[in-house]
Structures are given as structure tokens and as C-alpha cells.
């Protein structure tokens, strides 16, 4: 392979959330919290960024932009970035959108927090499916509104939508907006056209806002094809699509996300509370543009490597953790593993695996809002040798369970 995904890179001393932020993020604890393992001995399978260097084509673009030496106020005055991203959307998802709909935020979470405030006018409630990325709950809490959960149905590790329940909750007069995760974190589901159409019909029937968070749409198993909700809801203005190069190319720290907003009044409302006045970080812009223009081959390599990681993990679970239920996800580099065969209700699995296996992972209802008790999420975007070490430690810790 042209790119080396086996390389182990030391991330310490880079102020990485992954290496230095786990006490606060996973355990809500300060620097005094002690574990049975030293910080540098942990296998870190938690936050959703990768242990791989980004594509060399992107690093070259960053260097080239850095060599220019002037980093003054920057916005997208020409069409170069739009063309690069729109070409990507056309090529990958047979979908495109007009330039005026494209806005930028410093991360998808920032967009969602802002959008939910505007869409709901900070009243009523927000509908999400559970298990859920916890920042969707955060968007409701930040804006002082309620959130309503529709539990996904779990059939041997394969998750589907409970449409009756979803519609019942969507029909509640208080519900103003849906955050739809497509593909879904943490289950990795890539919703089929039929599933998306049914969700779209419900959203339209009750005239709800919908934010389709598609941040994971490029990291999918080889051969799969992402369907943007915007393709299904071609005629619906109350839809916002969130995409970004951050998960795909490991650029989360560069904080540039694409927010595609159909409704003009909503775009104006977003602008009126954008205190950066649309300014962008020039390094981030150069990196994102290079990603969409030149990152395809690297992404194919990444997907191939991740396919291998999941095949490895699947075999490992079957042979060494037989009571764990794991289904190779259709997308993302995250595994959603049912550990209920080993634990009683309400046990804190992050604490257990940190102390007994030296593995940092996220799981349960605190991290994933609901319908998540007894489940852990493992990040497999790392060299296979590290995964092997982590899974071996987990299997050893579960031996007497
Ligand atoms: C579904 C989903 N949305 C948003 C984010 C974070 O987006 P950002 O870093 O752009 O704020 C994540 C990160 O894990 C995610 O899984």
C-alpha cells in the first residue's frame, strides 16, 4: 500500500484531547484521579479521531500555505473550495447543492448548538434516536430545551429504527426539530434509502426541522455508498446537512465544517450570530480543499485498512470474547460492542476497562444518552498492532467474568 497505516505515532505533548483529556471527558475527573495504569501505558480507543497521519497530499498543501507566510483575514471569495467540495459530493454521493447554501462553522457541534437554538427559539424539544452521540443531548441542554429519545431496535447487534415510536414522538406538539445521524454514531448504521424515506415522510408530515449530521459519511466500509438525506428530501427547505473533512482525514483540530442550509432566513439567522463574520483559518481552508481535491486515493487506502481492522476484531471477539456481541459496522471506524454478557446493569464499563485492562473507551448511557447500558464503543482507527494489544488486554480482564 502507498500509505503506511501501520506506523505508530507518539501523540504525547501535542495537547491532544485523546492523550491528555480523558480524565475530564470520560471520567468527569481532575488530574488527581489515579488508575491502575500509568497514562502512557493506556491503549486509547476512545475519542473519535485517528492515530493515523493525515494524507501526505494534505500535509503538503498545509506546508505550501504556511510557506506563503501571510495569514491575514480569510474567507471564501472565489469558488475554488466550493468547486472542490461540490465535485466530491457529486462523485461520492451523486449529489450537489447551490453555492449560496454553503456556510462554515468551527466544527459540526458548534453548528448544531447554534442551529437548534434558532430552529426551536429555545422552546419545546428536540428528537434524537438512541444510543446517540452525546452532543445531540448537549444541544438541547445548551439551549435549555428538552430532548426526546426514540430507541433504535437492536437485533443481534444490527440496529434499526422503531418507526412507530419515532412517529409517535415526532407527532408531539413540543417537538420542533430532529437531529438525524447519517451514518449513525455509535452503531455505524448506514440508513437505506427506504429507511431514510420513511424518516423523511415523518419529518415532513409534522413539519419539523431536521439537521442531518453526516460527518461520518466518507469513512464507510469499502463498496458501500452514502445517501445524503438531502437527496431524499429534495423539496424540503427545513433541512440542514452537516459534513466535514474532519473525521475522514483526521483534521478535527483544524475546525472547519461544511454546513449546507437551504432556508434563506435560517442562513441569515446563523450569520447574525456568527461572531467571526464568516472568517476562516487559512491553513484549515487549504487543508480541507486539498482533502477534497487530492485525498481520494488516501481515503481508499484508509478504508481498506479499516476493513482489515474490523475483520481482525470480528475474529478476535468470536474467539476470545464469546459473550460480547459485535457486528462489523457499515460505516465509521467505531465498533459498538454489546458487553451485557459480562456485566450487570449499570456497571461503569469505562472504569472497569481503564483499571483492569488499561484500555480507554467510552460506553453506557452517560456517554451515549440512552439505550446504551452495557455497551462500549471502541475506536479502531489505529495501527492493527495497537488494536491487538487492546483487545488482548480486554479479553484477559474478562477471563473470570
Ligand atoms: C455524529 C457526530 N457529530 C459531530 C461530531 C463532532 O464534530 P466536530 O468535531 O466537527 O464538532 C462527532 C464526533 O465524534 C460525531 O460523531
Tab-separated table of C-alpha atoms and ligand atoms in Angstrom:
chain	number	residue	atom	x	y	z
A	1	UNK	CA	0.000	0.000	0.000
A	2	UNK	CA	1.200	3.528	-0.869
A	3	UNK	CA	0.341	4.855	2.605
A	4	UNK	CA	1.618	3.376	5.861
A	5	UNK	CA	-1.245	2.889	8.318
A	6	UNK	CA	0.895	0.605	10.498
A	7	UNK	CA	3.127	3.451	11.690
A	8	UNK	CA	2.858	4.135	15.421
A	9	UNK	CA	2.992	7.863	16.144
A	10	UNK	CA	3.611	9.305	19.610
A	11	UNK	CA	0.941	11.952	20.214
A	12	UNK	CA	2.085	12.955	23.672
A	13	UNK	CA	2.979	16.614	24.222
A	14	UNK	CA	0.743	17.808	21.411
A	15	UNK	CA	-2.122	18.882	23.703
A	16	UNK	CA	-4.240	16.130	22.167
A	17	UNK	CA	-7.630	15.526	23.793
A	18	UNK	CA	-7.001	11.861	23.064
A	19	UNK	CA	-3.859	11.614	25.230
A	20	UNK	CA	-4.446	14.341	27.797
A	21	UNK	CA	-8.184	14.934	28.045
A	22	UNK	CA	-9.595	11.564	29.033
A	23	UNK	CA	-9.861	12.185	32.787
A	24	UNK	CA	-12.213	15.065	32.316
A	25	UNK	CA	-14.078	13.783	29.228
A	26	UNK	CA	-14.680	10.152	30.127
A	27	UNK	CA	-14.484	10.204	33.917
A	28	UNK	CA	-15.533	13.806	34.717
A	29	UNK	CA	-12.452	13.875	36.953
A	30	UNK	CA	-9.453	16.090	37.513
A	31	UNK	CA	-5.707	15.404	37.443
A	32	UNK	CA	-5.859	13.673	40.830
A	33	UNK	CA	-7.745	10.658	39.535
A	34	UNK	CA	-5.487	7.603	39.674
A	35	UNK	CA	-5.724	4.403	37.647
A	36	UNK	CA	-4.006	1.029	37.839
A	37	UNK	CA	-2.150	2.023	34.654
A	38	UNK	CA	0.164	4.949	34.014
A	39	UNK	CA	-1.196	7.430	31.455
A	40	UNK	CA	1.385	6.452	28.844
A	41	UNK	CA	0.552	2.747	29.213
A	42	UNK	CA	-3.099	3.095	28.235
A	43	UNK	CA	-4.364	1.770	24.933
A	44	UNK	CA	-6.590	4.652	23.861
A	45	UNK	CA	-9.689	3.535	21.987
A	46	UNK	CA	-11.946	6.395	22.887
A	47	UNK	CA	-12.496	9.829	21.270
A	48	UNK	CA	-13.340	9.778	17.554
A	49	UNK	CA	-10.107	10.880	15.986
A	50	UNK	CA	-7.465	8.687	14.405
A	51	UNK	CA	-3.972	7.517	15.277
A	52	UNK	CA	-3.015	7.904	11.593
A	53	UNK	CA	-1.261	10.847	9.977
A	54	UNK	CA	-3.489	12.639	7.524
A	55	UNK	CA	-2.866	12.244	3.784
A	56	UNK	CA	0.569	13.480	2.637
A	57	UNK	CA	-1.227	15.468	-0.083
A	58	UNK	CA	-2.940	17.462	2.690
A	59	UNK	CA	0.267	17.939	4.674
A	60	UNK	CA	1.920	19.299	1.504
A	61	UNK	CA	-0.943	21.757	0.987
A	62	UNK	CA	-0.620	22.942	4.600
A	63	UNK	CA	3.145	23.406	4.172
A	64	UNK	CA	2.654	25.282	0.939
A	65	UNK	CA	0.127	27.600	2.542
A	66	UNK	CA	2.401	28.048	5.585
A	67	UNK	CA	5.336	28.923	3.317
A	68	UNK	CA	3.320	31.787	1.884
A	69	UNK	CA	3.807	33.379	5.263
A	70	UNK	CA	0.807	35.726	5.406
A	71	UNK	CA	-2.186	34.564	7.406
A	72	UNK	CA	-4.427	37.591	7.262
A	73	UNK	CA	-8.227	37.635	7.310
A	74	UNK	CA	-9.531	34.920	5.044
A	75	UNK	CA	-12.921	33.990	3.599
A	76	UNK	CA	-14.027	32.016	0.542
A	77	UNK	CA	-14.173	34.832	-2.007
A	78	UNK	CA	-13.542	32.619	-5.030
A	79	UNK	CA	-15.225	29.335	-5.998
A	80	UNK	CA	-12.218	27.036	-5.546
A	81	UNK	CA	-13.276	25.498	-2.259
A	82	UNK	CA	-16.934	25.180	-3.249
A	83	UNK	CA	-15.927	23.508	-6.524
A	84	UNK	CA	-13.626	21.058	-4.738
A	85	UNK	CA	-16.220	20.079	-2.147
A	86	UNK	CA	-19.121	20.020	-4.592
A	87	UNK	CA	-17.129	17.820	-7.020
A	88	UNK	CA	-16.516	15.461	-4.104
A	89	UNK	CA	-20.239	15.344	-3.298
A	90	UNK	CA	-21.106	14.715	-6.956
A	91	UNK	CA	-18.522	11.957	-7.272
A	92	UNK	CA	-19.208	10.269	-3.934
A	93	UNK	CA	-22.952	10.691	-3.455
A	94	UNK	CA	-24.337	11.846	-6.867
A	95	UNK	CA	-25.498	14.962	-5.100
A	96	UNK	CA	-24.806	18.668	-5.340
A	97	UNK	CA	-26.103	21.887	-3.848
A	98	UNK	CA	-26.032	25.616	-4.762
A	99	UNK	CA	-23.087	27.653	-3.504
A	100	UNK	CA	-25.196	30.102	-1.522
A	101	UNK	CA	-26.342	27.267	0.766
A	102	UNK	CA	-22.811	26.522	1.986
A	103	UNK	CA	-21.772	28.003	5.321
A	104	UNK	CA	-18.857	27.196	7.612
A	105	UNK	CA	-18.542	26.664	11.318
A	106	UNK	CA	-15.751	25.682	13.616
A	107	UNK	CA	-16.966	22.118	13.956
A	108	UNK	CA	-20.286	20.387	13.474
A	109	UNK	CA	-21.130	20.571	17.175
A	110	UNK	CA	-20.847	24.357	17.109
A	111	UNK	CA	-23.263	24.437	14.159
A	112	UNK	CA	-25.740	22.122	15.831
A	113	UNK	CA	-25.782	24.093	19.088
A	114	UNK	CA	-26.387	27.316	17.166
A	115	UNK	CA	-28.940	25.827	14.758
A	116	UNK	CA	-31.025	24.184	17.449
A	117	UNK	CA	-31.273	27.480	19.326
A	118	UNK	CA	-32.534	29.250	16.211
A	119	UNK	CA	-34.826	26.474	14.975
A	120	UNK	CA	-36.590	25.960	18.297
A	121	UNK	CA	-36.405	29.547	19.525
A	122	UNK	CA	-35.241	27.835	22.701
A	123	UNK	CA	-38.672	26.340	23.353
A	124	UNK	CA	-40.135	22.874	23.008
A	125	UNK	CA	-37.993	19.821	22.458
A	126	UNK	CA	-35.605	18.017	20.191
A	127	UNK	CA	-35.974	14.440	18.904
A	128	UNK	CA	-32.990	12.100	18.639
A	129	UNK	CA	-32.502	8.354	18.285
A	130	UNK	CA	-30.684	6.462	20.992
A	131	UNK	CA	-27.991	5.384	21.528
A	132	UNK	CA	-26.820	8.819	20.478
A	133	UNK	CA	-23.728	10.958	20.134
A	134	UNK	CA	-23.893	12.829	23.427
A	135	UNK	CA	-23.517	16.292	21.934
A	136	UNK	CA	-27.025	15.969	20.487
A	137	UNK	CA	-28.278	15.900	24.058
A	138	UNK	CA	-25.806	18.732	24.678
A	139	UNK	CA	-27.504	20.857	22.003
A	140	UNK	CA	-30.817	20.562	23.851
A	141	UNK	CA	-29.249	21.237	27.237
A	142	UNK	CA	-27.239	24.202	25.950
A	143	UNK	CA	-30.410	25.811	24.614
A	144	UNK	CA	-32.424	24.997	27.727
A	145	UNK	CA	-34.917	22.739	25.950
A	146	UNK	CA	-35.980	19.111	26.424
A	147	UNK	CA	-34.902	16.181	24.345
A	148	UNK	CA	-36.952	13.141	23.449
A	149	UNK	CA	-35.316	9.821	22.617
A	150	UNK	CA	-36.512	7.142	20.254
A	151	UNK	CA	-34.627	3.927	20.989
A	152	UNK	CA	-33.256	2.063	17.997
A	153	UNK	CA	-34.151	-1.624	17.815
A	154	UNK	CA	-31.230	-3.971	18.353
A	155	UNK	CA	-31.372	-7.298	16.533
A	156	UNK	CA	-28.149	-9.219	17.263
A	157	UNK	CA	-26.110	-6.042	17.047
A	158	UNK	CA	-27.842	-4.675	13.934
A	159	UNK	CA	-29.803	-1.526	14.723
A	160	UNK	CA	-32.969	-0.371	13.005
A	161	UNK	CA	-35.483	2.424	13.520
A	162	UNK	CA	-38.647	1.879	15.516
A	163	UNK	CA	-40.804	3.871	13.108
A	164	UNK	CA	-43.979	3.670	15.198
A	165	UNK	CA	-42.174	5.052	18.215
A	166	UNK	CA	-40.317	7.640	16.127
A	167	UNK	CA	-43.562	8.892	14.610
A	168	UNK	CA	-45.333	8.930	17.951
A	169	UNK	CA	-42.592	11.116	19.378
A	170	UNK	CA	-42.322	13.287	16.269
A	171	UNK	CA	-46.045	13.969	16.426
A	172	UNK	CA	-45.767	15.553	19.882
A	173	UNK	CA	-46.526	19.253	19.522
A	174	UNK	CA	-43.488	20.166	21.620
A	175	UNK	CA	-41.044	18.571	19.202
A	176	UNK	CA	-39.641	21.177	16.854
A	177	UNK	CA	-36.526	19.558	15.406
A	178	UNK	CA	-34.828	16.235	14.751
A	179	UNK	CA	-31.101	15.613	14.738
A	180	UNK	CA	-30.581	12.717	12.385
A	181	UNK	CA	-27.200	10.974	12.441
A	182	UNK	CA	-26.469	9.620	8.953
A	183	UNK	CA	-24.445	7.394	9.135
A	184	UNK	CA	-25.092	6.707	12.755
A	185	UNK	CA	-22.624	7.127	15.610
A	186	UNK	CA	-22.271	4.868	17.608
A	187	UNK	CA	-23.940	1.945	15.781
A	188	UNK	CA	-22.325	2.573	12.403
A	189	UNK	CA	-25.607	2.041	10.566
A	190	UNK	CA	-25.812	3.469	7.056
A	191	UNK	CA	-29.509	4.035	6.622
A	192	UNK	CA	-31.026	2.538	3.498
A	193	UNK	CA	-32.971	4.611	1.008
A	194	UNK	CA	-36.165	3.054	2.289
A	195	UNK	CA	-35.361	3.902	5.926
A	196	UNK	CA	-34.422	7.469	5.010
A	197	UNK	CA	-37.636	7.913	3.025
A	198	UNK	CA	-39.730	6.780	5.982
A	199	UNK	CA	-37.930	9.186	8.331
A	200	UNK	CA	-38.289	11.974	5.762
A	201	UNK	CA	-42.021	11.325	5.448
A	202	UNK	CA	-42.483	11.610	9.210
A	203	UNK	CA	-40.410	14.794	9.403
A	204	UNK	CA	-42.431	16.351	6.584
A	205	UNK	CA	-45.760	15.205	7.989
A	206	UNK	CA	-45.132	17.071	11.244
A	207	UNK	CA	-43.320	19.962	9.554
A	208	UNK	CA	-40.166	19.571	11.695
A	209	UNK	CA	-36.722	20.990	11.235
A	210	UNK	CA	-34.131	18.324	10.534
A	211	UNK	CA	-30.372	18.509	10.928
A	212	UNK	CA	-28.748	15.620	9.114
A	213	UNK	CA	-25.346	15.149	10.738
A	214	UNK	CA	-23.346	13.384	8.011
A	215	UNK	CA	-19.884	13.898	9.492
A	216	UNK	CA	-19.128	10.154	9.232
A	217	UNK	CA	-20.328	9.752	5.637
A	218	UNK	CA	-16.950	9.153	3.999
A	219	UNK	CA	-15.476	6.620	6.392
A	220	UNK	CA	-17.523	3.646	5.282
A	221	UNK	CA	-16.769	0.031	4.508
A	222	UNK	CA	-15.366	-0.419	1.016
A	223	UNK	CA	-18.136	-0.785	-1.553
A	224	UNK	CA	-20.826	0.993	0.489
A	225	UNK	CA	-22.425	4.192	-0.796
A	226	UNK	CA	-23.647	7.060	1.346
A	227	UNK	CA	-27.073	8.581	0.689
A	228	UNK	CA	-27.379	12.198	1.880
A	229	UNK	CA	-30.749	12.931	3.467
A	230	UNK	CA	-30.821	15.988	1.169
A	231	UNK	CA	-31.176	13.654	-1.824
A	232	UNK	CA	-34.215	12.056	-0.253
A	233	UNK	CA	-35.736	15.388	0.841
A	234	UNK	CA	-35.043	17.268	-2.367
A	235	UNK	CA	-38.002	19.568	-1.943
A	236	UNK	CA	-37.826	20.254	1.793
A	237	UNK	CA	-36.431	23.578	2.975
A	238	UNK	CA	-36.295	22.825	6.694
A	239	UNK	CA	-33.262	20.576	6.236
A	240	UNK	CA	-29.644	21.288	7.160
A	241	UNK	CA	-26.795	18.961	6.138
A	242	UNK	CA	-23.562	18.865	8.150
A	243	UNK	CA	-20.435	17.427	6.557
A	244	UNK	CA	-16.727	17.917	7.221
A	245	UNK	CA	-13.277	16.693	6.280
A	246	UNK	CA	-12.532	16.267	9.998
A	247	UNK	CA	-13.400	12.594	10.635
A	248	UNK	CA	-12.489	11.492	7.117
A	249	UNK	CA	-8.988	12.940	7.037
A	250	UNK	CA	-8.198	13.296	10.735
A	251	UNK	CA	-8.432	17.096	10.633
A	252	UNK	CA	-10.736	17.662	13.624
A	253	UNK	CA	-8.287	20.111	15.214
A	254	UNK	CA	-8.446	22.362	12.152
A	255	UNK	CA	-12.101	23.080	12.950
A	256	UNK	CA	-13.664	23.581	9.538
A	257	UNK	CA	-17.090	22.129	8.811
A	258	UNK	CA	-19.466	22.438	5.867
A	259	UNK	CA	-22.995	23.363	6.870
A	260	UNK	CA	-25.445	23.328	3.987
A	261	UNK	CA	-28.552	25.332	4.810
A	262	UNK	CA	-31.443	25.521	2.376
A	263	UNK	CA	-33.619	28.025	4.173
A	264	UNK	CA	-32.512	31.599	3.496
A	265	UNK	CA	-33.926	33.004	6.726
A	266	UNK	CA	-32.081	30.344	8.702
A	267	UNK	CA	-28.837	31.199	6.904
A	268	UNK	CA	-29.346	34.853	7.781
A	269	UNK	CA	-30.082	33.989	11.392
A	270	UNK	CA	-26.887	31.916	11.523
A	271	UNK	CA	-24.928	34.836	10.079
A	272	UNK	CA	-26.361	37.240	12.597
A	273	UNK	CA	-24.952	35.165	15.449
A	274	UNK	CA	-21.649	34.344	13.731
A	275	UNK	CA	-19.168	36.477	15.598
A	276	UNK	CA	-16.375	35.520	13.196
A	277	UNK	CA	-18.268	37.161	10.294
A	278	UNK	CA	-17.536	34.154	8.090
A	279	UNK	CA	-13.771	34.315	8.601
A	280	UNK	CA	-11.843	31.103	8.116
A	281	UNK	CA	-8.481	29.830	9.234
A	282	UNK	CA	-6.387	29.912	6.037
A	283	UNK	CA	-4.470	26.765	6.988
A	284	UNK	CA	-7.740	24.892	7.583
A	285	UNK	CA	-9.131	26.077	4.281
A	286	UNK	CA	-6.036	24.958	2.372
A	287	UNK	CA	-6.118	21.582	4.106
A	288	UNK	CA	-9.831	20.991	3.509
A	289	UNK	CA	-9.591	21.981	-0.135
A	290	UNK	CA	-6.624	19.656	-0.685
A	291	UNK	CA	-8.519	16.873	1.063
A	292	UNK	CA	-11.416	17.121	-1.369
A	293	UNK	CA	-9.181	17.660	-4.408
A	294	UNK	CA	-6.446	15.150	-3.707
A	295	UNK	CA	-7.453	12.938	-0.789
A	296	UNK	CA	-9.382	10.238	-2.596
A	297	UNK	CA	-6.581	7.715	-3.011
A	298	UNK	CA	-5.558	8.031	0.636
A	299	UNK	CA	-9.171	7.571	1.697
A	300	UNK	CA	-9.400	4.369	-0.347
A	301	UNK	CA	-6.284	3.140	1.477
A	302	UNK	CA	-7.737	4.109	4.844
A	303	UNK	CA	-10.967	2.263	4.107
A	304	UNK	CA	-9.081	-0.838	3.048
A	305	UNK	CA	-7.015	-0.734	6.239
A	306	UNK	CA	-10.111	-0.229	8.410
A	307	UNK	CA	-11.860	-3.129	6.645
A	308	UNK	CA	-8.894	-5.228	7.746
A	309	UNK	CA	-9.068	-3.913	11.310
A	310	UNK	CA	-12.739	-4.823	11.572
A	311	UNK	CA	-12.175	-8.303	10.103
A	312	UNK	CA	-9.393	-8.803	12.647
A	313	UNK	CA	-11.568	-7.598	15.530
A	314	UNK	CA	-14.524	-9.720	14.434
A	315	UNK	CA	-12.413	-12.867	14.541
A	316	UNK	CA	-10.850	-11.810	17.826
A	317	UNK	CA	-14.195	-11.229	19.538
A	318	UNK	CA	-15.568	-14.561	18.349
A	319	UNK	CA	-12.508	-16.467	19.554
A	320	UNK	CA	-11.657	-14.588	22.745
A	321	UNK	CA	-14.701	-12.679	23.999
A	322	UNK	CA	-17.538	-15.026	23.063
A	323	UNK	CA	-20.081	-13.286	25.288
A	324	UNK	CA	-19.530	-9.952	23.508
A	325	UNK	CA	-21.865	-9.216	20.639
A	326	UNK	CA	-20.252	-7.319	17.823
A	327	UNK	CA	-21.460	-6.610	14.317
A	328	UNK	CA	-18.984	-5.150	11.792
A	329	UNK	CA	-20.391	-1.645	11.262
A	330	UNK	CA	-21.337	-0.436	7.789
A	331	UNK	CA	-19.535	2.841	8.433
A	332	UNK	CA	-17.287	4.767	10.831
A	333	UNK	CA	-14.136	3.495	12.495
A	334	UNK	CA	-16.091	2.855	15.680
A	335	UNK	CA	-17.255	-0.501	16.976
A	336	UNK	CA	-20.388	-0.650	19.134
A	337	UNK	CA	-19.973	-3.738	21.265
A	338	UNK	CA	-22.641	-5.326	23.429
A	339	UNK	CA	-20.916	-6.401	26.651
A	340	UNK	CA	-24.055	-7.251	28.604
A	341	UNK	CA	-22.995	-10.903	28.666
A	342	UNK	CA	-20.198	-9.902	31.051
A	343	UNK	CA	-21.669	-7.139	33.202
A	344	UNK	CA	-24.649	-6.398	35.386
A	345	UNK	CA	-26.916	-3.432	34.712
A	346	UNK	CA	-25.476	-0.006	35.454
A	347	UNK	CA	-21.818	-1.043	35.800
A	348	UNK	CA	-19.348	1.592	34.678
A	349	UNK	CA	-17.524	-0.123	31.840
A	350	UNK	CA	-15.116	2.749	31.168
A	351	UNK	CA	-13.867	2.467	34.767
A	352	UNK	CA	-13.660	-1.315	34.528
A	353	UNK	CA	-11.617	-1.423	31.347
A	354	UNK	CA	-9.397	1.515	32.320
A	355	UNK	CA	-8.428	-0.131	35.596
A	356	UNK	CA	-8.479	-3.806	34.662
A	357	UNK	CA	-7.276	-3.703	31.065
A	358	UNK	CA	-5.562	-0.327	30.679
A	359	UNK	CA	-7.921	0.450	27.801
A	360	UNK	CA	-9.643	3.813	27.472
A	361	UNK	CA	-13.071	3.542	25.928
A	362	UNK	CA	-16.474	5.186	26.062
A	363	UNK	CA	-19.761	3.462	26.764
A	364	UNK	CA	-23.065	3.414	28.572
A	365	UNK	CA	-25.887	5.900	28.959
A	366	UNK	CA	-23.786	8.740	30.338
A	367	UNK	CA	-21.789	8.893	27.113
A	368	UNK	CA	-24.481	7.757	24.676
A	369	UNK	CA	-27.628	9.248	26.218
A	370	UNK	CA	-29.822	6.124	26.420
A	371	UNK	CA	-30.376	2.549	25.217
A	372	UNK	CA	-26.634	2.094	25.757
A	373	UNK	CA	-26.254	0.364	29.103
A	374	UNK	CA	-23.730	-2.482	28.873
A	375	UNK	CA	-22.353	-1.283	25.523
A	376	UNK	CA	-18.894	0.063	24.795
A	377	UNK	CA	-17.642	1.997	21.809
A	378	UNK	CA	-14.176	1.125	20.567
A	379	UNK	CA	-12.223	3.283	18.166
A	380	UNK	CA	-10.383	1.112	15.630
A	381	UNK	CA	-8.731	3.909	13.639
A	382	UNK	CA	-5.243	2.899	14.680
A	383	UNK	CA	-2.448	0.529	13.694
A	384	UNK	CA	-3.618	-3.084	13.948
A	385	UNK	CA	-0.855	-3.926	16.406
A	386	UNK	CA	-2.380	-1.493	18.932
A	387	UNK	CA	-5.838	-2.966	18.443
A	388	UNK	CA	-4.415	-6.417	19.043
A	389	UNK	CA	-2.815	-5.233	22.272
A	390	UNK	CA	-6.013	-3.532	23.464
A	391	UNK	CA	-8.305	-6.430	22.649
A	392	UNK	CA	-5.932	-8.926	24.240
A	393	UNK	CA	-5.944	-6.896	27.438
A	394	UNK	CA	-9.738	-6.662	27.395
A	395	UNK	CA	-10.125	-10.414	26.864
A	396	UNK	CA	-7.720	-11.083	29.728
A	397	UNK	CA	-9.675	-8.750	32.019
A	398	UNK	CA	-12.908	-10.563	31.188
A	399	UNK	CA	-11.491	-14.052	31.734
A	400	UNK	CA	-13.041	-14.538	35.141
A	401	UNK	CA	-16.315	-12.815	34.354
B	1	LIG	C1	-22.074	12.383	14.892
B	1	LIG	C2	-21.013	13.360	15.242
B	1	LIG	N1	-21.226	14.664	15.032
B	1	LIG	C3	-20.289	15.583	15.348
B	1	LIG	C4	-19.088	15.205	15.890
B	1	LIG	C5	-18.064	16.245	16.262
B	1	LIG	O1	-17.978	17.187	15.274
B	1	LIG	P1	-16.987	18.428	15.378
B	1	LIG	O2	-15.692	17.936	15.900
B	1	LIG	O3	-16.920	18.881	13.967
B	1	LIG	O4	-17.645	19.414	16.260
B	1	LIG	C6	-18.829	13.865	16.143
B	1	LIG	C7	-17.565	13.460	16.772
B	1	LIG	O5	-17.382	12.380	17.217
B	1	LIG	C8	-19.809	12.922	15.805
B	1	LIG	O6	-19.611	11.624	16.000
